[in-house]
Coordinates of C-alpha atoms in Angstrom, one line a residue:
Chain A
X1 CA 77.7 80.5 100.3
X2 CA 79.9 80.6 99.4
X3 CA 83.1 83.3 101.3
X4 CA 85.6 81.6 99.7
X5 CA 88.1 85.0 98.0
X6 CA 90.9 83.9 95.4
X7 CA 93.3 86.7 95.7
X8 CA 92.4 87.5 99.5
X9 CA 93.7 83.7 100.4
X10 CA 96.8 84.4 98.4
X11 CA 97.4 87.3 99.8
X12 CA 97.2 85.8 103.2
X13 CA 99.8 83.3 101.9
X14 CA 101.9 85.5 100.9
X15 CA 102.6 87.3 103.9
X16 CA 103.4 84.3 105.5
X17 CA 106.1 83.7 103.2
X18 CA 107.2 87.0 103.3
X19 CA 107.6 86.9 106.6
X20 CA 109.3 83.7 107.1
X21 CA 111.5 85.0 104.8
X22 CA 113.0 88.5 106.4
X23 CA 112.8 86.5 110.4
X24 CA 115.6 83.9 107.6
X25 CA 117.3 87.0 106.3
X26 CA 117.8 89.0 110.0
X27 CA 119.1 85.7 110.6
X28 CA 121.9 85.8 108.4
X29 CA 122.0 89.9 108.3
X30 CA 125.4 91.6 108.0
X31 CA 126.3 94.7 107.4
X32 CA 129.5 94.6 106.8
X33 CA 129.2 91.5 104.5
X34 CA 127.3 92.7 100.8
X35 CA 126.6 88.9 100.3
X36 CA 124.0 88.9 102.7
X37 CA 122.6 92.6 100.9
X38 CA 122.9 91.1 97.5
X39 CA 120.3 88.1 99.2
X40 CA 117.9 90.5 100.7
X41 CA 117.7 91.9 97.0
X42 CA 117.0 89.2 95.4
X43 CA 113.9 87.7 98.2
X44 CA 112.7 90.6 98.9
X45 CA 111.8 92.2 95.4
X46 CA 108.4 91.3 94.9
X47 CA 108.3 88.2 93.9
X48 CA 104.7 85.9 92.9
X49 CA 105.7 83.3 95.4
X50 CA 103.5 80.5 93.2
X51 CA 105.6 77.9 94.1
X52 CA 105.9 78.9 97.9
X53 CA 102.0 79.5 97.8
X54 CA 101.4 76.1 95.9
X55 CA 103.0 74.5 99.0
X56 CA 101.7 75.5 101.7
X57 CA 97.6 75.6 99.7
X58 CA 98.4 71.5 99.0
X59 CA 99.0 71.3 102.8
X60 CA 96.1 73.2 103.0
X61 CA 94.0 70.7 100.6
X62 CA 94.9 67.7 103.3
X63 CA 93.4 69.2 106.2
X64 CA 96.8 70.7 107.3
X65 CA 97.1 74.7 108.2
X66 CA 99.6 76.3 106.5
X67 CA 101.8 76.6 109.0
X68 CA 102.9 73.4 108.6
X69 CA 104.6 73.5 105.1
X70 CA 105.7 77.1 106.0
X71 CA 109.9 75.6 106.4
X72 CA 109.0 73.8 103.5
X73 CA 107.4 76.6 101.1
X74 CA 110.3 79.2 102.0
X75 CA 113.0 76.4 101.0
X76 CA 111.4 76.2 97.5
X77 CA 111.9 79.9 96.9
X78 CA 114.8 79.8 97.4
X79 CA 115.6 77.7 95.4
X80 CA 113.5 79.2 92.9
X81 CA 115.4 82.8 93.5
X82 CA 118.7 80.9 93.4
X83 CA 117.6 79.7 89.8
X84 CA 116.8 83.4 88.6
X85 CA 120.2 85.0 89.8
X86 CA 121.7 82.0 87.8
X87 CA 120.1 82.3 85.1
X88 CA 120.8 86.5 84.2
X89 CA 124.1 86.1 84.9
X90 CA 125.8 87.4 81.2
X91 CA 127.4 83.6 81.1
X92 CA 123.2 81.9 80.9
X93 CA 121.4 84.6 79.4
X94 CA 122.7 88.5 80.1
X95 CA 119.3 89.3 81.4
X96 CA 120.5 93.1 82.8
X97 CA 116.3 93.2 84.5
X98 CA 114.5 91.1 86.4
X99 CA 111.0 91.5 88.0
X100 CA 111.9 95.4 86.3
X101 CA 114.7 96.1 88.5
X102 CA 118.8 95.3 87.5
X103 CA 119.2 92.5 87.8
X104 CA 121.8 90.7 91.0
X105 CA 125.3 91.1 88.8
X106 CA 124.0 94.8 87.5
X107 CA 123.3 95.9 91.2
X108 CA 126.4 94.1 93.6
X109 CA 129.2 92.7 90.7
X110 CA 128.9 89.1 88.9
X111 CA 131.1 87.6 92.1
X112 CA 128.7 88.7 95.2
X113 CA 126.5 87.5 93.0
X114 CA 127.1 84.5 92.6
X115 CA 128.3 84.1 96.7
X116 CA 124.8 84.8 96.8
X117 CA 123.2 82.4 95.1
X118 CA 124.9 79.6 96.9
X119 CA 124.4 81.3 100.1
X120 CA 120.6 81.6 99.4
X121 CA 120.5 77.6 98.4
X122 CA 122.3 76.6 101.5
X123 CA 119.7 78.3 103.2
X124 CA 116.8 76.9 102.0
X125 CA 118.5 73.6 103.4
X126 CA 119.2 75.6 107.1
X127 CA 115.0 76.0 106.9
X128 CA 114.0 72.6 106.5
X129 CA 117.1 70.5 108.9
X130 CA 116.8 74.0 111.3
X131 CA 113.0 74.1 112.0
X132 CA 112.9 72.0 115.7
X133 CA 108.9 72.2 115.0
X134 CA 109.6 69.8 112.6
X135 CA 110.3 65.9 112.9
X136 CA 113.3 64.9 112.1
X137 CA 111.9 62.0 109.7
X138 CA 109.6 64.2 108.0
X139 CA 112.4 66.7 107.6
X140 CA 115.3 64.1 106.1
X141 CA 112.4 62.9 103.7
X142 CA 111.5 66.6 102.8
X143 CA 115.4 67.1 102.1
X144 CA 115.5 64.1 100.0
X145 CA 112.2 65.5 97.8
X146 CA 114.6 68.9 97.6
X147 CA 117.9 67.4 96.8
X148 CA 116.1 64.8 94.2
X149 CA 114.6 68.2 92.7
X150 CA 117.3 70.3 92.5
X151 CA 120.3 68.4 91.0
X152 CA 121.8 67.3 88.7
X153 CA 118.9 65.5 87.8
X154 CA 116.3 67.7 88.1
X155 CA 116.9 71.9 87.9
X156 CA 120.9 71.8 87.7
X157 CA 120.6 69.5 84.9
X158 CA 117.3 71.3 83.3
X159 CA 119.4 74.7 82.8
X160 CA 122.5 72.5 81.4
X161 CA 120.7 71.9 79.0
X162 CA 118.4 74.9 78.5
X163 CA 121.4 76.5 77.3
X164 CA 122.3 74.0 75.3
X165 CA 119.1 74.5 73.3
X166 CA 120.4 77.6 72.2
X167 CA 121.8 78.2 68.1
X168 CA 121.0 73.9 68.8
X169 CA 117.1 72.9 67.1
X170 CA 115.2 70.0 69.3
X171 CA 112.6 68.5 69.1
X172 CA 108.6 69.0 71.2
X173 CA 110.1 66.2 73.5
X174 CA 113.3 66.9 74.2
X175 CA 112.2 70.7 75.0
X176 CA 109.6 69.0 77.2
X177 CA 112.2 67.4 78.6
X178 CA 114.1 70.4 79.9
X179 CA 111.0 71.9 80.6
X180 CA 110.1 69.8 83.0
X181 CA 113.6 69.7 84.8
X182 CA 113.7 73.4 84.0
X183 CA 110.6 73.6 85.8
X184 CA 108.2 71.1 86.1
X185 CA 110.2 69.4 88.6
X186 CA 110.1 72.5 90.8
X187 CA 106.4 72.0 91.3
X188 CA 106.6 68.1 90.9
X189 CA 108.6 69.5 95.2
X190 CA 106.9 71.7 95.4
X191 CA 103.3 69.9 95.6
X192 CA 105.0 66.7 97.3
X193 CA 106.6 68.7 99.7
X194 CA 103.5 70.7 100.5
X195 CA 101.5 66.4 101.3
X196 CA 104.7 65.6 103.2
X197 CA 104.1 68.3 105.9
X198 CA 100.4 67.4 106.0
X199 CA 101.8 64.0 106.6
X200 CA 98.9 62.7 103.4
X201 CA 98.9 59.8 102.3
X202 CA 100.5 58.6 98.8
X203 CA 97.6 58.6 96.6
X204 CA 97.4 62.2 97.6
X205 CA 101.0 62.5 97.2
X206 CA 101.1 61.7 93.5
X207 CA 97.1 63.4 92.4
X208 CA 99.6 66.2 93.9
X209 CA 102.6 65.6 92.0
X210 CA 100.6 65.4 88.9
X211 CA 98.1 68.2 88.8
X212 CA 101.9 70.3 89.3
X213 CA 103.7 68.2 86.6
X214 CA 100.6 69.6 84.3
X215 CA 100.1 73.2 85.7
X216 CA 104.2 73.2 85.5
X217 CA 104.6 72.8 81.3
X218 CA 101.8 75.4 81.1
X219 CA 103.6 77.7 82.9
X220 CA 106.9 77.0 80.7
X221 CA 104.6 77.6 77.5
X222 CA 102.9 80.5 78.9
X223 CA 106.2 81.9 79.4
X224 CA 107.4 81.2 76.2
X225 CA 104.4 82.4 75.0
X226 CA 104.3 85.1 76.4
X227 CA 108.4 86.0 75.5
X228 CA 106.7 86.4 72.0
X229 CA 103.6 88.5 72.5
X230 CA 104.7 90.7 75.2
X231 CA 105.6 94.3 76.5
X232 CA 109.0 93.9 78.3
X233 CA 106.6 96.4 81.8
X234 CA 104.2 93.4 80.7
X235 CA 106.2 91.3 82.3
X236 CA 109.4 93.6 83.6
X237 CA 112.4 92.5 81.5
X238 CA 112.9 92.5 77.8
X239 CA 110.3 90.2 75.8
X240 CA 111.9 88.3 72.4
X241 CA 114.7 87.3 74.8
X242 CA 114.1 83.5 73.1
X243 CA 113.9 84.8 69.8
X244 CA 117.5 86.3 69.6
X245 CA 118.8 83.7 71.5
X246 CA 117.7 81.6 69.5
X247 CA 115.5 78.9 71.1
X248 CA 113.5 76.4 69.9
X249 CA 110.0 77.0 72.2
X250 CA 106.3 75.6 71.6
X251 CA 105.5 78.8 69.7
X252 CA 108.1 77.8 67.4
X253 CA 107.4 73.9 67.4
X254 CA 104.1 74.5 66.9
X255 CA 102.9 77.9 66.3
X256 CA 101.4 80.4 69.1
X257 CA 97.4 78.9 68.5
X258 CA 98.2 75.0 69.1
X259 CA 99.8 76.5 71.8
X260 CA 97.5 78.0 73.4
X261 CA 95.1 75.1 73.3
X262 CA 97.9 73.3 75.3
X263 CA 98.0 75.1 77.9
X264 CA 94.0 74.3 77.9
X265 CA 94.3 71.3 77.9
X266 CA 97.0 71.1 79.8
X267 CA 95.1 73.1 83.0
X268 CA 91.9 71.1 82.6
X269 CA 94.0 68.2 83.5
X270 CA 96.2 69.3 86.5
X271 CA 92.4 70.3 87.6
X272 CA 90.9 67.0 86.9
X273 CA 93.5 64.7 88.8
X274 CA 91.7 67.1 91.4
X275 CA 89.3 64.2 92.0
X276 CA 91.4 62.4 95.7
X277 CA 91.2 65.5 97.9
X278 CA 88.3 66.5 99.0
X279 CA 86.0 69.1 97.2
X280 CA 85.8 71.1 99.3
X281 CA 89.7 71.8 99.8
X282 CA 90.6 72.6 95.8
X283 CA 88.8 75.7 95.1
X284 CA 92.0 77.3 95.7
X285 CA 94.0 74.8 93.0
X286 CA 91.8 74.7 90.9
X287 CA 91.6 78.7 90.6
X288 CA 95.5 79.0 91.0
X289 CA 95.8 76.9 87.7
X290 CA 93.3 78.7 85.8
X291 CA 95.0 82.1 86.9
X292 CA 98.2 80.8 85.8
X293 CA 96.4 79.8 81.7
X294 CA 95.0 83.2 81.7
X295 CA 98.3 85.5 82.9
X296 CA 99.9 88.4 80.5
X297 CA 103.0 87.9 83.0
Chain B
X1 CA 157.4 48.3 117.8
X2 CA 155.2 50.9 116.4
X3 CA 154.7 49.3 112.9
X4 CA 152.6 53.0 112.1
X5 CA 153.2 53.9 108.7
X6 CA 151.3 58.0 108.1
X7 CA 152.2 57.4 103.6
X8 CA 150.5 54.2 103.9
X9 CA 147.4 55.5 106.8
X10 CA 147.0 58.4 104.9
X11 CA 146.8 56.3 101.3
X12 CA 144.6 53.6 102.8
X13 CA 142.1 57.0 103.9
X14 CA 141.9 58.6 100.5
X15 CA 141.3 55.0 98.7
X16 CA 138.5 54.6 100.6
X17 CA 137.7 58.1 100.2
X18 CA 138.1 58.3 96.3
X19 CA 136.4 54.4 95.8
X20 CA 133.5 56.4 97.5
X21 CA 133.4 59.3 95.2
X22 CA 133.5 58.1 92.3
X23 CA 130.0 56.0 93.2
X24 CA 128.3 59.0 93.8
X25 CA 129.8 60.6 90.3
X26 CA 128.7 57.1 88.6
X27 CA 125.1 57.1 90.3
X28 CA 125.2 61.0 88.4
X29 CA 126.0 59.4 84.8
X30 CA 124.8 61.2 82.3
X31 CA 126.0 61.0 78.9
X32 CA 124.5 63.9 77.7
X33 CA 124.8 66.1 80.4
X34 CA 128.1 67.9 80.4
X35 CA 127.7 69.6 83.7
X36 CA 127.9 65.8 84.8
X37 CA 131.3 65.4 82.9
X38 CA 132.5 68.5 84.5
X39 CA 131.4 67.1 88.2
X40 CA 133.5 64.1 87.8
X41 CA 136.9 66.3 85.8
X42 CA 136.3 68.7 89.4
X43 CA 136.6 66.2 91.6
X44 CA 138.4 63.5 90.3
X45 CA 141.5 65.5 89.0
X46 CA 144.5 64.5 92.1
X47 CA 142.6 66.3 95.1
X48 CA 144.8 65.9 98.2
X49 CA 142.1 65.1 100.5
X50 CA 143.6 66.6 103.8
X51 CA 139.8 68.2 104.3
X52 CA 137.8 64.1 104.4
X53 CA 141.4 62.4 105.6
X54 CA 141.1 64.9 108.0
X55 CA 137.3 64.1 108.9
X56 CA 137.9 60.4 109.0
X57 CA 141.1 60.3 110.7
X58 CA 139.1 61.6 114.2
X59 CA 136.4 60.0 113.9
X60 CA 139.3 56.6 114.5
X61 CA 140.7 59.3 116.9
X62 CA 137.4 58.4 119.0
X63 CA 137.8 54.7 118.5
X64 CA 135.5 54.2 114.8
X65 CA 136.6 53.0 112.3
X66 CA 136.1 55.2 108.9
X67 CA 133.4 54.3 107.1
X68 CA 131.7 55.8 110.0
X69 CA 133.1 59.5 109.1
X70 CA 133.0 58.4 104.9
X71 CA 129.8 60.3 104.0
X72 CA 130.5 63.1 106.0
X73 CA 135.0 63.7 104.9
X74 CA 133.0 63.7 100.7
X75 CA 129.9 65.5 102.2
X76 CA 133.3 68.4 102.9
X77 CA 135.7 67.3 99.8
X78 CA 132.5 68.6 97.4
X79 CA 131.8 71.2 99.1
X80 CA 135.9 72.0 99.5
X81 CA 135.8 71.7 95.2
X82 CA 132.8 73.3 94.7
X83 CA 135.2 76.7 96.5
X84 CA 137.5 75.7 94.2
X85 CA 136.1 75.8 90.9
X86 CA 134.0 79.2 92.4
X87 CA 137.6 80.7 93.3
X88 CA 139.1 80.4 89.9
X89 CA 135.8 81.4 87.7
X90 CA 136.4 85.7 85.3
X91 CA 134.6 86.7 88.2
X92 CA 136.7 85.7 91.0
X93 CA 140.3 84.4 91.0
X94 CA 140.3 84.5 86.8
X95 CA 143.0 81.7 87.5
X96 CA 143.3 79.4 84.3
X97 CA 144.9 76.3 85.9
X98 CA 144.0 73.8 89.2
X99 CA 146.4 71.5 90.1
X100 CA 148.2 71.4 86.8
X101 CA 145.0 71.4 84.9
X102 CA 143.2 73.8 83.2
X103 CA 140.9 74.8 86.0
X104 CA 136.6 73.4 85.2
X105 CA 135.9 77.1 83.5
X106 CA 138.5 77.1 81.2
X107 CA 138.1 73.2 79.5
X108 CA 134.0 73.2 79.6
X109 CA 132.8 77.6 80.2
X110 CA 131.5 79.8 82.9
X111 CA 127.6 78.6 82.6
X112 CA 128.7 75.0 83.2
X113 CA 131.2 75.4 85.8
X114 CA 128.7 77.5 87.3
X115 CA 126.4 74.2 87.3
X116 CA 128.5 72.2 88.1
X117 CA 129.2 74.0 90.9
X118 CA 125.6 73.9 92.2
X119 CA 125.4 70.0 91.9
X120 CA 128.3 69.2 93.6
X121 CA 126.9 71.6 96.9
X122 CA 123.3 69.5 96.9
X123 CA 125.5 66.1 96.5
X124 CA 127.0 67.4 99.8
X125 CA 123.8 67.2 101.1
X126 CA 122.5 64.2 99.0
X127 CA 125.4 62.8 100.8
X128 CA 124.4 63.1 104.0
X129 CA 120.9 62.9 104.0
X130 CA 120.2 59.4 102.0
X131 CA 122.6 57.6 104.0
X132 CA 119.9 55.3 105.0
X133 CA 123.7 53.6 107.2
X134 CA 123.1 57.2 109.1
X135 CA 120.9 57.2 111.9
X136 CA 119.0 60.5 111.9
X137 CA 120.0 62.1 114.9
X138 CA 123.5 61.8 113.2
X139 CA 122.5 63.3 109.4
X140 CA 120.2 65.9 111.2
X141 CA 123.2 66.9 113.5
X142 CA 126.0 66.3 110.1
X143 CA 124.0 68.3 108.0
X144 CA 123.4 71.1 110.4
X145 CA 127.0 71.7 111.4
X146 CA 127.3 71.6 107.8
X147 CA 125.4 74.2 107.3
X148 CA 127.1 77.4 109.3
X149 CA 130.8 76.5 108.1
X150 CA 129.1 76.2 104.5
X151 CA 126.6 79.3 104.5
X152 CA 126.8 83.2 104.2
X153 CA 127.9 83.8 107.7
X154 CA 131.3 81.2 107.4
X155 CA 132.2 80.0 103.9
X156 CA 130.5 81.7 101.8
X157 CA 131.3 84.9 103.5
X158 CA 134.4 84.2 103.3
X159 CA 134.6 84.4 100.2
X160 CA 133.0 87.4 99.7
X161 CA 135.5 89.5 102.8
X162 CA 138.2 87.5 100.3
X163 CA 137.1 89.7 97.6
X164 CA 136.9 93.1 99.2
X165 CA 140.4 91.9 100.3
X166 CA 141.4 92.4 96.5
X167 CA 143.1 96.5 96.8
X168 CA 142.5 97.2 100.0
X169 CA 144.4 96.5 102.9
X170 CA 143.4 95.6 105.8
X171 CA 144.9 94.9 109.7
X172 CA 146.0 91.0 111.2
X173 CA 142.5 90.5 113.2
X174 CA 140.0 91.3 109.2
X175 CA 142.9 89.0 108.2
X176 CA 142.7 86.0 110.4
X177 CA 138.3 86.2 110.2
X178 CA 139.3 85.9 106.4
X179 CA 140.7 83.0 106.8
X180 CA 139.1 81.8 109.4
X181 CA 135.5 81.9 107.5
X182 CA 137.3 80.6 104.4
X183 CA 139.4 77.8 105.6
X184 CA 139.6 77.7 109.4
X185 CA 135.8 76.7 109.3
X186 CA 134.9 73.8 107.4
X187 CA 138.1 72.6 108.9
X188 CA 136.3 72.9 112.3
X189 CA 133.7 71.4 111.2
X190 CA 135.6 68.9 109.7
X191 CA 136.9 67.9 112.8
X192 CA 133.2 68.5 114.0
X193 CA 131.3 65.2 111.7
X194 CA 134.8 63.1 112.4
X195 CA 134.1 63.5 116.0
X196 CA 130.0 63.2 115.6
X197 CA 130.0 59.9 112.4
X198 CA 131.9 58.2 116.3
X199 CA 129.1 59.8 119.0
X200 CA 132.8 61.6 120.2
X201 CA 131.9 63.6 123.8
X202 CA 132.0 67.1 123.6
X203 CA 134.8 67.2 124.9
X204 CA 136.2 65.1 123.0
X205 CA 134.6 67.8 120.2
X206 CA 135.7 71.8 122.0
X207 CA 139.8 69.6 121.3
X208 CA 139.3 68.5 117.5
X209 CA 137.4 71.9 116.6
X210 CA 140.5 74.0 118.2
X211 CA 143.3 71.5 116.4
X212 CA 141.3 72.1 113.3
X213 CA 141.3 75.5 114.1
X214 CA 145.0 75.8 114.7
X215 CA 145.9 74.3 111.4
X216 CA 143.3 75.6 109.5
X217 CA 145.1 79.3 110.0
X218 CA 147.8 77.6 109.8
X219 CA 147.0 76.5 106.5
X220 CA 145.7 79.3 105.2
X221 CA 149.4 81.4 106.1
X222 CA 151.1 79.0 104.4
X223 CA 149.2 79.2 100.9
X224 CA 150.6 82.7 101.8
X225 CA 154.2 82.2 102.1
X226 CA 154.4 79.7 99.0
X227 CA 152.4 81.9 96.8
X228 CA 155.8 84.3 97.4
X229 CA 158.4 81.7 97.8
X230 CA 157.3 78.4 95.1
X231 CA 156.8 77.8 91.4
X232 CA 154.4 76.6 89.4
X233 CA 155.3 73.2 88.8
X234 CA 155.2 73.1 93.1
X235 CA 151.8 74.4 93.6
X236 CA 150.5 73.8 89.5
X237 CA 149.1 77.4 89.1
X238 CA 150.4 80.5 89.2
X239 CA 153.0 81.7 92.2
X240 CA 153.1 85.2 92.9
X241 CA 148.6 85.3 92.9
X242 CA 147.9 87.3 96.0
X243 CA 150.6 89.5 95.0
X244 CA 149.6 90.8 91.1
X245 CA 145.7 91.8 92.5
X246 CA 147.7 93.2 95.6
X247 CA 146.0 91.4 98.6
X248 CA 146.3 91.5 101.9
X249 CA 148.6 88.8 103.3
X250 CA 150.6 87.2 106.4
X251 CA 154.1 87.3 104.4
X252 CA 152.7 91.3 103.1
X253 CA 151.5 91.8 106.8
X254 CA 154.1 91.0 109.7
X255 CA 156.9 89.6 106.5
X256 CA 158.2 86.0 105.6
X257 CA 159.9 84.5 108.2
X258 CA 158.1 86.3 111.5
X259 CA 154.8 84.3 109.4
X260 CA 157.5 81.1 109.3
X261 CA 157.4 80.9 113.1
X262 CA 153.8 81.8 113.7
X263 CA 153.0 78.2 111.4
X264 CA 155.4 76.0 113.4
X265 CA 153.7 77.8 117.0
X266 CA 150.4 77.2 115.8
X267 CA 151.6 73.8 114.6
X268 CA 152.3 73.4 118.6
X269 CA 149.5 74.5 119.9
X270 CA 147.2 72.1 117.4
X271 CA 149.0 69.5 118.9
X272 CA 148.7 70.7 122.6
X273 CA 145.0 70.3 121.5
X274 CA 144.5 66.5 121.1
X275 CA 146.0 65.9 124.5
X276 CA 142.2 64.6 126.1
X277 CA 141.8 61.9 122.8
X278 CA 144.6 58.1 123.5
X279 CA 147.6 59.4 122.6
X280 CA 147.8 55.3 121.4
X281 CA 145.0 57.1 118.6
X282 CA 146.7 60.5 117.5
X283 CA 150.1 59.6 115.7
X284 CA 148.3 60.4 112.2
X285 CA 146.4 63.4 113.6
X286 CA 150.3 64.4 115.2
X287 CA 151.9 64.5 111.7
X288 CA 149.5 65.4 109.9
X289 CA 149.5 68.8 111.9
X290 CA 153.3 68.9 110.6
X291 CA 153.4 67.9 107.0
X292 CA 151.0 70.7 106.4
X293 CA 153.4 72.6 108.5
X294 CA 156.3 71.5 105.6
X295 CA 154.4 71.1 102.4
X296 CA 155.9 72.3 99.4
X297 CA 152.9 72.1 97.7

């Protein structure tokens, strides 16, 4: 009898992550300083926690308790939040809503938002390097993975290319590259850091990164699809944002049907790449990929 | 016979720092990606390199070669640059010029500027954690010092308080606190990290931090004075910026004469705090404090 319940496991992970994020915010709570209020607003706003959950679950798939990966998971969520906050700024996507609430700059102003995003990304490093339960070798290895994923050759570079993508048609390879740098590389880091926390073999790390790369791209293509097909209530922001900004997307390049087929193909490839893990421990990761494929928001 | 020449030593340090910063930028050079051009523009723009020079010189005062502190020195300069780039943004000080050149956002636009500042601060962590010549204990200790200095309880928090300082009169203690968080705490980190690189005693670290705190405040008060008394040619940006933004400053609180007296007092106290170091090794640090006191730009 299989007593695995995906939603229960997901919720346990989220509770662990939220409780840890809350503790981190409490550590820097300062009623005088509006930036600490903005940080809390941006972090504890009901995010889905996909990335940190994935880090915990890769740690579990490697046979360790999820708590081992908790500092890394939180660091990754802090970085993800930073990128969302900045994406919404008037100078970037100029998006007034995020997750059904006013965007940070609408609520706190632009200058506080920029400083809050700085503080959150600094906190991401703090979590990794200040956790005394981590050995120094593991901490430095994870910090290097993070740096490589989020700098000018990763997330930040991808966001820059993405801005240039507006009003400037590109081909499918250029779009894949942007999506890899903007999204895939952080999923990569998530998978890798989850495995690092568990002290996993290089073989497992490579398999995990392969899975992460596939679902990262699938995730981004689903975002493109939802931008065209979903309502603002479903996605918590105004739809058709990409169309309005004349962005190249998968639907604009290959149509909705082929985009959906590609998502299915990538999802199956992601699941196949998990074969190097103990098959009793990958139920969650298989279901995670399928849920991302089917998501409506 | 004393063959110490302050300017020669300063220039040697600056050459070392610039060459290292240039190498770091080359590592991430990407002609396709405008953010890497913006990073170069902001870093190699003739900055005075006060902070990294001070890190190298504290390392020397502790009896070690300056090269030991070079990764930390560069990390600190990268963070300092990040804060200047952000300060100039329209949402912050809205300053069109920096060091006699168009500010980054004037040349590259706001979105690229925000992303370049992200990438530079990530690079600061990269320098510390990826330098294989550093032992892991030293690297993590320095990274922790940096995190504490620049997060919401340090630089970022100070910048937030500074924004609120506009049009909102404050007293001298509140102003000192802002200046400590905005400037003093990074000088603190500079002194501490220079000493950490040399493996110095806690006693020397405390003395170095005391010196740094005094000159950090003196530095900021001189900035206040120059805002009122200097020409745009001298300071490389429009003077009277504080007055226009109705900021509380030391001259606005205690007048120009008393502000100058306070700078002298802080400089003398800084020099006195160096007595715990070998007196043959502090010539530069003594002169450094005096030059900051007398600077006209």
